[in-house]
Short mmCIF file of C-alpha atoms in Angstrom, two decimals:
data_model
loop_
_atom_site.label_atom_id
_atom_site.label_comp_id
_atom_site.label_asym_id
_atom_site.label_seq_id
_atom_site.Cartn_x
_atom_site.Cartn_y
_atom_site.Cartn_z
CA MET D 24 -13.32 -31.80 -10.14
CA ALA D 25 -11.78 -28.70 -11.77
CA ALA D 26 -10.61 -26.41 -9.61
CA PRO D 27 -11.80 -23.07 -10.06
CA SER D 28 -10.47 -20.39 -12.30
CA GLY D 29 -10.14 -16.74 -12.38
CA GLU D 30 -8.98 -13.87 -9.78
CA ALA D 31 -11.18 -14.67 -7.05
CA ALA D 32 -9.75 -18.23 -6.46
CA ASP D 33 -6.29 -16.86 -6.22
CA LYS D 34 -6.52 -14.70 -3.69
CA PRO D 35 -8.93 -13.29 -0.85
CA ARG D 36 -11.03 -10.27 -1.46
CA ILE D 37 -10.26 -7.12 0.30
CA GLU D 38 -14.05 -6.77 2.42
CA THR D 39 -13.22 -4.01 5.07
CA LEU D 40 -11.25 -1.03 5.84
CA GLY D 41 -9.00 -2.82 7.91
CA GLN D 42 -8.31 -5.29 5.33
CA LEU D 43 -7.84 -2.57 2.67
CA ILE D 44 -5.31 -0.52 5.29
CA GLY D 45 -3.70 -3.37 6.39
CA THR D 46 -2.49 -4.35 2.64
CA VAL D 47 -1.39 -0.98 1.61
CA LEU D 48 0.71 -0.33 4.68
CA ALA D 49 2.06 -3.88 4.25
CA TYR D 50 2.93 -3.41 0.52
CA VAL D 51 4.32 0.39 1.38
CA VAL D 52 6.62 -1.37 4.01
CA MET D 53 7.79 -3.50 1.46
CA GLY D 54 8.60 -0.93 -0.97
CA ALA D 55 10.34 1.36 1.52
CA ILE D 56 12.39 -1.97 2.58
CA ALA D 57 13.32 -2.93 -1.76
CA LEU D 58 13.72 1.23 -1.52
CA ALA D 59 16.64 1.39 1.05
CA VAL D 60 18.42 -1.92 -0.07
CA VAL D 61 18.48 -0.52 -3.85
CA ASP D 62 19.65 3.08 -2.21
CA LEU D 63 22.38 1.29 -0.14
CA LEU D 64 23.52 -0.78 -3.37
CA PHE D 65 23.92 2.62 -5.07
CA VAL D 66 25.76 4.20 -1.73
CA MET D 67 28.16 0.72 -1.82
CA VAL D 68 28.58 1.09 -5.31
CA ALA D 69 28.79 4.64 -6.31
CA GLY D 70 29.54 6.29 -2.70
CA GLY D 71 27.75 9.64 -1.77
CA ASP D 72 24.90 9.70 1.35
CA PHE D 73 22.52 7.08 2.03
CA GLY D 74 18.78 8.02 2.06
CA ARG D 75 19.01 10.59 -0.92
CA ILE D 76 16.57 8.79 -2.69
CA SER D 77 13.14 9.70 -3.16
CA GLY D 78 11.00 8.12 -0.59
CA TRP D 79 7.71 8.63 -2.45
CA VAL D 80 9.18 5.50 -4.97
CA ALA D 81 7.77 3.43 -1.89
CA ALA D 82 4.60 4.04 -2.16
CA VAL D 83 4.07 2.78 -5.78
CA PRO D 84 3.43 -1.08 -4.90
CA SER D 85 0.12 0.23 -3.16
CA VAL D 86 -1.15 1.08 -6.48
CA PHE D 87 -1.44 -2.51 -7.44
CA VAL D 88 -4.12 -3.14 -4.39
CA PHE D 89 -6.15 0.05 -6.13
CA THR D 90 -6.06 -1.50 -9.28
CA GLU D 91 -7.43 -4.51 -7.92
CA GLN D 92 -10.17 -2.70 -5.94
CA PHE D 93 -10.76 -0.48 -9.43
CA ARG D 94 -11.50 -3.49 -11.27
CA ARG D 95 -13.73 -4.84 -9.07
CA TYR D 96 -16.14 -2.36 -9.49
CA GLU D 97 -17.68 -0.45 -12.67
CA GLY D 98 -19.91 2.47 -13.43
CA GLY D 99 -18.59 6.26 -13.68
CA SER D 100 -18.69 7.12 -10.34
CA ARG D 101 -15.57 4.83 -9.79
CA TRP D 102 -13.70 7.39 -11.47
CA ALA D 103 -15.01 10.51 -9.60
CA VAL D 104 -13.95 8.51 -6.58
CA VAL D 105 -10.39 7.86 -8.15
CA ILE D 106 -9.86 11.05 -8.96
CA ILE D 107 -11.07 13.22 -5.55
CA GLY D 108 -8.94 9.95 -3.45
CA VAL D 109 -5.70 11.31 -5.93
CA VAL D 110 -6.16 14.93 -5.40
CA LEU D 111 -6.75 14.67 -1.49
CA GLY D 112 -4.63 11.82 -0.84
CA LEU D 113 -1.58 13.53 -2.38
CA GLY D 114 -2.47 16.78 -0.90
CA ALA D 115 -2.15 14.92 2.66
CA GLY D 116 0.91 13.23 1.87
CA ILE D 117 2.33 16.91 0.40
CA ALA D 118 1.29 18.15 3.67
CA SER D 119 2.62 15.92 6.20
CA THR D 120 6.37 16.17 3.96
CA LEU D 121 6.19 20.00 5.09
CA LEU D 122 5.46 18.79 8.87
CA LEU D 123 8.89 17.45 9.15
CA PRO D 124 12.09 18.18 9.50
CA PRO D 125 14.23 19.61 6.82
CA THR D 126 16.89 17.68 8.23
CA TRP D 127 15.99 14.32 7.31
CA PRO D 128 16.39 12.71 4.52
CA SER D 129 14.74 12.59 1.36
CA LEU D 130 14.22 9.05 1.75
CA ALA D 131 12.39 9.26 4.89
CA THR D 132 10.32 12.40 4.24
CA GLY D 133 9.10 10.99 1.17
CA GLY D 134 8.33 7.75 2.42
CA VAL D 135 6.36 9.42 5.16
CA GLY D 136 4.56 11.87 2.50
CA GLY D 137 3.67 7.66 0.26
CA LEU D 138 2.25 6.28 3.32
CA VAL D 139 0.14 9.21 4.46
CA ALA D 140 -1.19 9.60 1.08
CA ALA D 141 -1.48 5.71 0.35
CA LEU D 142 -3.76 6.05 3.63
CA ALA D 143 -5.61 8.89 3.06
CA TYR D 144 -6.28 7.77 -0.27
CA SER D 145 -7.23 4.27 1.28
CA VAL D 146 -9.83 5.35 3.26
CA LEU D 147 -11.45 8.34 0.48
CA TRP D 148 -12.08 5.19 -1.78
CA TYR D 149 -13.40 2.90 0.54
CA ALA D 150 -15.73 5.67 2.13
CA GLY D 151 -16.73 6.58 -1.71
CA ILE D 152 -16.94 3.19 -3.23
CA LYS D 153 -19.30 1.78 -0.77
CA ILE D 154 -21.41 4.94 -1.02
CA TYR D 155 -21.17 5.46 -4.95
CA GLY D 156 -19.42 1.90 -6.18
CA GLU D 157 -21.45 -0.62 -8.59
CA GLU D 158 -19.80 -4.15 -7.55
CA ARG D 159 -19.37 -5.75 -10.47
CA PRO D 160 -21.20 -9.10 -10.78
#
């Protein structure tokens, strides 16, 4: 018997808000670790201070989670959910960085901002897509 093909056979689907938040959190943490290693390598090679790289980059891997979620649905409503989620998520991330002490390195403040933005977007995406989403058959 042949193994099932396609994306669904390769990885489990994210069905609940807890699964979505957990997955996004894992991707942001992995991104932060990779970013810290890259920053440390640059400090070791070129000198300078550790933590001067923008921590916002740590949230970039979470985009892969959201693109998979986006592909799972169809219709114009998903675009509205994305636009509203991006605007409000980035707003929450920027607001969170403004509340942090200015003495923190940009790796830490950007990392917190990216994490808050990704988590806010997760909640907004999940709520919006459950209300307005049209899942592909």
